[in-house]
Coordinates of C-alpha atoms in Angstrom, one line a residue:
M1 CA 92.1 90.3 132.6
L2 CA 95.0 90.7 130.1
P3 CA 98.5 91.0 131.5
A4 CA 100.1 94.5 131.8
C5 CA 102.3 94.0 128.7
V6 CA 99.2 93.3 126.6
R7 CA 97.0 96.0 128.1
S8 CA 99.7 98.5 127.1
V9 CA 98.7 97.9 123.5
C10 CA 95.0 98.4 124.3
K11 CA 95.0 101.8 125.9
K12 CA 92.0 103.9 125.0
N13 CA 93.1 107.3 126.4
V14 CA 95.0 108.4 123.4
P15 CA 95.7 112.1 123.1
S16 CA 93.7 113.9 120.3
K17 CA 95.5 115.1 117.2
K18 CA 94.9 118.6 118.3
A19 CA 96.6 118.0 121.6
L20 CA 99.6 116.5 119.8
G21 CA 99.7 119.2 117.2
L22 CA 99.1 116.7 114.4
V23 CA 95.9 118.0 112.9
S24 CA 96.1 117.3 109.1
R25 CA 96.3 120.4 106.9
S26 CA 97.2 121.3 103.4
N27 CA 100.8 122.5 103.9
H28 CA 102.0 122.2 100.3
G29 CA 105.0 119.9 100.8
H30 CA 105.6 120.2 104.6
T31 CA 105.3 116.9 106.6
V32 CA 104.8 116.0 110.2
G33 CA 106.7 113.5 112.2
E34 CA 103.7 111.6 113.6
S35 CA 100.0 111.3 113.2
Q36 CA 96.9 109.5 114.6
F37 CA 94.5 107.2 112.8
E38 CA 91.4 105.2 113.5
T39 CA 90.9 101.5 112.5
Q40 CA 87.8 99.5 112.1
P41 CA 86.6 97.8 115.4
F42 CA 88.1 94.4 116.1
K43 CA 86.0 91.4 116.8
L44 CA 87.0 89.3 119.8
H45 CA 86.7 85.7 121.0
K46 CA 87.4 84.9 124.6
L47 CA 89.3 88.1 125.1
A48 CA 88.2 90.8 127.6
E49 CA 90.1 93.5 125.8
G50 CA 91.3 93.9 122.2
P51 CA 93.7 96.1 120.4
S52 CA 93.1 99.8 120.5
T53 CA 91.4 101.3 117.4
H54 CA 93.5 104.5 117.9
V55 CA 96.8 104.1 116.1
T56 CA 99.9 106.3 116.2
L57 CA 102.1 106.2 113.1
T58 CA 105.5 108.0 112.6
R59 CA 106.7 109.3 109.3
D60 CA 109.6 106.7 109.2
E61 CA 107.1 103.9 109.8
A62 CA 104.8 105.2 107.1
L63 CA 107.7 105.4 104.6
K64 CA 108.9 101.9 105.4
M65 CA 105.4 100.3 105.4
Y66 CA 104.6 101.8 102.0
T67 CA 107.9 100.8 100.5
Q68 CA 107.6 97.2 101.7
M69 CA 104.0 96.8 100.5
H70 CA 104.7 98.4 97.1
T71 CA 107.9 96.2 96.7
V72 CA 105.9 93.1 97.3
R73 CA 103.3 94.1 94.8
R74 CA 105.9 94.9 92.2
M75 CA 107.7 91.6 92.8
E76 CA 104.5 89.7 92.3
T77 CA 103.7 91.6 89.1
S78 CA 107.2 90.6 87.8
A79 CA 106.6 87.0 89.0
G80 CA 103.3 86.8 87.1
N81 CA 105.0 88.0 83.9
L82 CA 107.9 85.6 84.3
Y83 CA 105.4 82.7 84.7
K84 CA 103.6 83.8 81.5
E85 CA 107.0 83.8 79.7
K86 CA 107.5 80.2 81.0
I87 CA 110.7 81.3 82.8
I88 CA 109.1 80.4 86.1
R89 CA 107.9 76.7 86.0
G90 CA 105.7 74.6 88.2
F91 CA 103.4 76.3 90.7
C92 CA 103.3 80.0 91.4
H93 CA 100.9 81.6 93.9
L94 CA 100.8 85.4 94.0
Y95 CA 100.2 87.5 97.1
S96 CA 98.9 90.6 95.4
G97 CA 96.2 92.2 97.5
Q98 CA 97.3 90.6 100.8
E99 CA 100.4 92.7 101.4
A100 CA 99.0 94.5 104.4
V101 CA 98.8 91.2 106.4
A102 CA 102.5 90.4 106.0
V103 CA 103.8 94.0 106.4
G104 CA 101.6 94.7 109.4
F105 CA 102.8 91.5 111.2
K106 CA 106.4 92.1 110.3
H107 CA 106.3 95.5 112.1
A108 CA 105.1 93.8 115.3
L109 CA 107.7 91.0 115.3
R110 CA 111.0 91.0 117.2
P111 CA 114.3 89.7 115.8
H112 CA 114.0 86.4 117.6
D113 CA 110.4 85.6 116.5
S114 CA 109.7 83.1 113.8
V115 CA 107.4 82.8 110.8
I116 CA 106.1 79.9 108.8
T117 CA 103.5 80.2 106.0
A118 CA 102.0 78.3 103.1
Y119 CA 102.9 78.5 99.4
R120 CA 101.9 82.2 98.9
A121 CA 105.3 83.0 100.3
H122 CA 107.2 85.4 98.0
G123 CA 106.3 88.6 100.0
W124 CA 107.1 87.1 103.4
T125 CA 110.5 85.9 102.1
Y126 CA 111.4 89.4 101.1
L127 CA 110.2 90.9 104.4
M128 CA 112.2 88.3 106.4
G129 CA 115.4 89.4 104.8
V130 CA 115.9 88.1 101.3
S131 CA 116.4 90.7 98.6
P132 CA 114.1 91.0 95.6
F133 CA 116.8 89.5 93.5
G134 CA 117.1 86.5 95.9
V135 CA 113.4 86.0 95.6
L136 CA 113.2 86.3 91.9
A137 CA 116.3 84.1 91.3
E138 CA 114.7 81.4 93.5
L139 CA 111.5 81.7 91.5
T140 CA 113.4 81.2 88.2
G141 CA 115.4 78.3 89.6
R142 CA 118.8 80.1 89.6
Q143 CA 121.8 79.6 91.8
S144 CA 121.5 83.0 93.5
G145 CA 118.1 82.2 94.8
S146 CA 117.4 82.0 98.6
A147 CA 117.5 78.1 98.3
K148 CA 119.9 78.1 95.3
G149 CA 117.0 77.6 92.9
K150 CA 116.1 74.2 94.4
G151 CA 112.9 75.3 96.1
G152 CA 111.2 77.6 93.7
S153 CA 108.0 79.4 94.5
M154 CA 106.7 77.2 97.3
H155 CA 109.9 76.6 99.2
M156 CA 111.9 79.6 100.3
Y157 CA 113.7 80.0 103.6
C158 CA 116.0 82.3 105.5
E159 CA 116.8 83.0 109.2
N160 CA 113.7 82.6 111.4
F161 CA 111.6 82.0 108.3
Y162 CA 110.6 78.4 107.7
G163 CA 108.9 78.6 104.3
G164 CA 106.9 78.4 102.0
N165 CA 105.3 74.9 102.4
G166 CA 103.4 73.1 99.7
I167 CA 101.1 70.7 101.6
V168 CA 97.8 72.4 102.5
G169 CA 97.7 73.2 106.2
A170 CA 100.8 71.2 107.1
Q171 CA 102.8 74.3 108.0
V172 CA 100.5 74.9 111.0
P173 CA 101.7 71.9 113.1
L174 CA 105.2 72.8 112.1
G175 CA 104.7 76.3 113.4
V176 CA 103.5 75.0 116.7
G177 CA 106.6 72.9 116.8
I178 CA 108.8 75.9 116.2
A179 CA 106.9 77.8 119.0
L180 CA 107.4 74.8 121.3
A181 CA 111.1 74.9 120.6
A182 CA 111.2 78.6 121.6
Q183 CA 109.2 77.8 124.8
Y184 CA 111.6 74.8 125.6
K185 CA 114.6 77.0 125.1
N186 CA 113.0 79.8 127.1
T187 CA 113.9 82.4 124.4
D188 CA 110.7 84.5 124.8
G189 CA 110.2 84.0 121.1
V190 CA 106.8 83.4 119.4
C191 CA 106.0 81.7 116.0
V192 CA 103.5 83.1 113.5
A193 CA 101.9 80.3 111.6
L194 CA 99.9 81.5 108.6
Y195 CA 97.3 79.6 106.6
G196 CA 94.3 80.3 104.4
D197 CA 90.5 79.9 104.8
G198 CA 90.7 76.7 102.8
A199 CA 93.4 75.2 104.9
A200 CA 91.5 76.2 108.1
N201 CA 89.3 73.1 107.5
Q202 CA 92.2 70.7 107.7
G203 CA 92.0 68.3 110.7
Q204 CA 95.6 68.8 111.6
V205 CA 94.9 72.5 112.3
F206 CA 92.3 71.7 114.9
E207 CA 94.6 69.1 116.5
V208 CA 97.3 71.7 117.1
Y209 CA 94.8 74.3 118.3
N210 CA 94.2 71.8 121.1
M211 CA 97.8 70.9 121.6
A212 CA 99.0 74.6 121.7
K213 CA 96.4 75.6 124.2
L214 CA 97.0 72.5 126.4
W215 CA 100.7 73.2 126.7
N216 CA 100.4 77.1 126.4
I217 CA 102.7 77.1 123.4
P218 CA 103.5 80.7 122.1
C219 CA 102.0 80.3 118.6
I220 CA 100.1 83.0 116.8
F221 CA 97.7 81.3 114.4
V222 CA 96.9 83.6 111.5
C223 CA 94.1 82.7 109.1
E224 CA 94.5 84.9 106.0
N225 CA 90.8 84.8 104.9
N226 CA 90.9 86.0 101.3
G227 CA 87.4 84.7 100.7
Y228 CA 88.2 81.7 98.4
G229 CA 90.0 78.4 98.6
M230 CA 91.1 76.7 95.4
G231 CA 88.1 77.9 93.4
T232 CA 85.6 77.6 96.3
S233 CA 84.2 80.5 98.3
A234 CA 84.5 80.3 102.1
V235 CA 80.7 80.2 102.6
R236 CA 80.5 77.0 100.4
A237 CA 83.3 75.3 102.3
A238 CA 82.7 76.0 105.9
S239 CA 79.7 76.1 108.2
N240 CA 81.5 78.6 110.4
T241 CA 83.2 81.3 108.6
D242 CA 84.1 83.2 111.7
Y243 CA 87.6 81.7 111.6
Y244 CA 88.8 83.7 114.6
T245 CA 86.4 81.7 116.8
R246 CA 87.4 78.3 115.6
G247 CA 90.2 77.6 118.0
D248 CA 87.6 76.8 120.7
Y249 CA 89.4 77.7 123.9
V250 CA 92.1 79.6 121.9
P251 CA 91.3 83.3 122.1
G252 CA 90.8 85.0 118.8
I253 CA 90.7 88.4 117.0
W254 CA 89.1 89.5 113.7
V255 CA 91.0 92.2 111.9
D256 CA 90.6 94.1 108.7
G257 CA 93.5 92.5 106.7
M258 CA 93.4 95.3 104.1
D259 CA 94.5 97.9 106.7
V260 CA 98.2 97.6 107.5
L261 CA 97.8 99.6 110.7
A262 CA 94.9 97.5 112.0
V263 CA 97.0 94.4 111.4
R264 CA 100.0 95.8 113.2
Q265 CA 97.7 96.6 116.2
A266 CA 96.4 93.1 116.4
A267 CA 99.8 91.6 115.8
R268 CA 101.4 93.6 118.6
L269 CA 98.7 92.4 121.0
A270 CA 99.2 88.8 119.9
V271 CA 103.0 88.9 120.3
N272 CA 102.8 90.4 123.8
Y273 CA 100.0 88.0 124.7
C274 CA 102.1 84.9 123.7
A275 CA 105.4 86.2 125.0
A276 CA 103.8 86.8 128.4
G277 CA 103.1 83.0 128.7
N278 CA 99.4 83.0 128.0
G279 CA 99.6 80.4 125.3
P280 CA 98.3 80.6 121.7
I281 CA 96.1 83.2 120.1
L282 CA 94.3 83.1 116.7
I283 CA 93.9 86.1 114.3
E284 CA 91.7 86.1 111.3
A285 CA 92.8 88.7 108.8
Q286 CA 90.0 89.5 106.3
T287 CA 91.8 90.1 103.0
Y288 CA 91.6 89.5 99.3
R289 CA 93.7 88.1 96.5
Y290 CA 93.6 89.7 93.1
S291 CA 95.0 86.8 91.1
G292 CA 93.7 83.3 90.9
H293 CA 94.5 80.7 93.5
S294 CA 97.6 79.9 91.4
M295 CA 98.8 81.1 88.0
S296 CA 96.9 78.2 86.4
D297 CA 93.6 79.6 87.8
P298 CA 92.1 82.5 85.9
G299 CA 90.1 83.4 89.1
T300 CA 87.0 84.3 87.2
S301 CA 85.0 81.1 87.1
Y302 CA 83.9 81.5 90.7
R303 CA 83.8 85.3 91.1
T304 CA 83.2 88.1 88.7
R305 CA 85.7 90.6 87.3
E306 CA 83.5 93.3 88.7
E307 CA 84.1 92.0 92.2
V308 CA 87.8 92.0 91.9
Q309 CA 87.7 95.5 90.4
E310 CA 85.5 96.8 93.2
V311 CA 88.0 95.6 95.8
R312 CA 90.9 97.2 93.9
Q313 CA 89.1 100.5 93.7
T314 CA 87.7 100.7 97.3
R315 CA 89.9 98.5 99.6
D316 CA 93.3 98.2 98.0
P317 CA 95.8 98.1 101.0
I318 CA 98.5 100.1 99.2
T319 CA 96.3 102.7 97.6
S320 CA 94.3 103.3 100.8
F321 CA 97.4 103.5 102.9
K322 CA 99.0 106.0 100.5
E323 CA 96.0 108.2 100.6
K324 CA 96.0 108.1 104.4
I325 CA 99.7 109.1 104.9
I326 CA 99.5 111.8 102.2
S327 CA 96.3 113.3 103.7
H328 CA 97.9 113.3 107.2
N329 CA 101.0 115.0 105.8
L330 CA 103.3 112.2 106.9
V331 CA 104.7 112.0 103.3
T332 CA 104.3 114.1 100.2
S333 CA 103.0 113.0 96.8
E334 CA 106.4 113.8 95.3
E335 CA 108.1 111.4 97.8
I336 CA 105.6 108.7 96.9
K337 CA 106.5 109.1 93.2
E338 CA 110.2 108.9 94.0
I339 CA 109.7 105.7 96.0
D340 CA 107.5 104.1 93.3
A341 CA 110.2 104.9 90.7
K342 CA 113.0 103.5 92.9
I343 CA 111.1 100.3 93.5
R344 CA 110.2 99.9 89.8
T345 CA 113.9 100.2 88.9
E346 CA 115.1 97.9 91.7
V347 CA 112.6 95.1 90.8
D348 CA 113.2 95.5 87.0
E349 CA 116.9 95.2 87.5
A350 CA 116.5 92.2 89.8
T351 CA 114.3 90.5 87.2
K352 CA 116.9 91.0 84.5
K353 CA 119.6 89.8 86.7
A354 CA 117.6 86.7 87.8
K355 CA 116.9 85.8 84.2
A356 CA 120.6 86.0 83.3
D357 CA 121.7 84.0 86.3
K358 CA 122.9 80.4 86.1
E359 CA 121.4 77.2 87.4
I360 CA 123.3 75.1 89.9
G361 CA 125.2 72.1 88.5
L362 CA 124.4 68.5 88.8
D363 CA 127.3 68.1 91.2
E364 CA 125.2 70.0 93.8
L365 CA 122.2 67.7 93.4
A366 CA 122.9 66.1 96.8
G367 CA 123.9 69.3 98.6
D368 CA 122.1 70.6 101.7
I369 CA 120.0 67.5 102.2
Y370 CA 121.3 67.0 105.7
A371 CA 122.9 69.5 108.1
N372 CA 125.1 66.7 109.4
N373 CA 125.2 63.6 107.1
L374 CA 126.5 60.6 109.2
E375 CA 126.6 58.2 106.3
G376 CA 128.7 60.2 103.8
N377 CA 126.8 59.1 100.7
I378 CA 123.2 59.6 99.7
R379 CA 121.2 57.1 97.7
G380 CA 120.5 58.3 94.2
I381 CA 118.3 56.8 91.6
S382 CA 120.3 53.6 91.7
L383 CA 121.7 51.6 94.7
F384 CA 124.9 51.2 92.8
Q385 CA 125.5 54.9 92.1
P386 CA 125.3 56.7 95.4
L387 CA 125.7 60.5 95.5
K388 CA 128.3 62.2 97.5
H389 CA 126.8 64.6 100.0
K390 CA 127.9 68.2 99.6
R391 CA 127.1 70.8 102.3
M392 CA 126.6 74.1 100.5
G393 CA 126.0 76.5 103.3
P394 CA 123.7 79.6 103.2
A395 CA 122.6 81.1 100.0
V396 CA 124.2 84.4 98.9
N397 CA 121.2 86.7 98.7
I398 CA 119.8 86.6 102.2

C-alpha cells in the first residue's frame, strides 16, 4: 500500500468536466481557468497504485508549460545553427523532441530538490534557473555563460543542478550521492538522476540501483528512452527494453514522455514516494530525439527520415500540448502566437548577445578549480610555473 501522501496523487474519483463547469466549447476568445485531461495508462513495476490518468490543469500552468517547452525548442534550434556556423565547438547534443520530460518533471519538483543529467543538458539548465543568454553564452564559450564559458555544452551548473556530465552513465551514481546527502542532512529533498536508454546498460547504474534500495536513498532514476543510443536502436542493445523494470526491487513506472501532463503526474508520485522515506523509484519516459545523437551524427543511417517526420507530425510534445490547451479553451490561438513571437525575439537577441560576448582571460585559467584551495598555487603545465588560484564566485546569468 502506498503512503497517504502518494495516494493523494493517485485519486481516481475526479469530478467530471461537466460537474466542474469546464466542458470545452468554441467560445471565440474566451478562456477557462482550469480543465481536465486524460493521459495514456501508466505501466507499473512493483507498485500497487500508479499515478492517476485524470489530470487537472490550470490556465497559468498551461501558459508556463507551453512557454518553457517552446523556449527550450527555440534555444536548441539556435544552438544547432551556432554549431553549423562553427561558433559552438566540441560536442553538442540537442534536446529537441524531449522537452516534455524536463518540463513535466520541473513542475513536480520543490525548491530544495536536485537534478543531475547527462550531456543533453541545455534545456534542463534553462529550467533550473539559467537564462537563455546564460545557456547560449556557455555554449559559445563566453564569459557570461553559466560556467563562464569553461564547461560548454556538456558541463552547465546552477543551484541544485549538477550538470551536464560527459561520461556515459556516470551521473547516475553522482545523483545517488546527492540524494544520500539530502537524506543525511534530513532535508526532505530528493534527487532526479536522468540518463538515456544507452546509458541504462552501464554496470554502475545497476550498482547504484542496489545501493539506493538497500539504504532507501531518495533518488528518482529517470531513463529518457528516446529509442536510440549512439547510432544503435534500443532493441539491438538491450535484451530487456522495459527499462522501468530493470531496477529489480526498485519500483518503476512507464510514462509517455511526449505528454508533459503524464510526465508531471508520474513525477509528482515519484517525488512524494521518495520524500516519504520509501527509497528510490525508477521512471522510464518514452520519448524521441529529432536530431542525431550529437551534431556530428546526421541521425539518418540507423533510422529513416520518414520515421522522424511521422513523430513530428503525430507525437510532437509541443504541438500536441498546444492543440490540447487551445481546444480546452485554456488559452487562445492569439495568445499562443504572442508567446511564440516573444520567445523568438528573446532567443534571437540572446544569440546575438552571446556571439558578441567576450571570452574569459588566461588569468582566470586556474579559477574555480577548488572551493577552498589549501595550497595557494595550482600546478600548471610545468612544475616550475605554478598557477595562482583565483576564486571567481557564481556566474552572472543564473
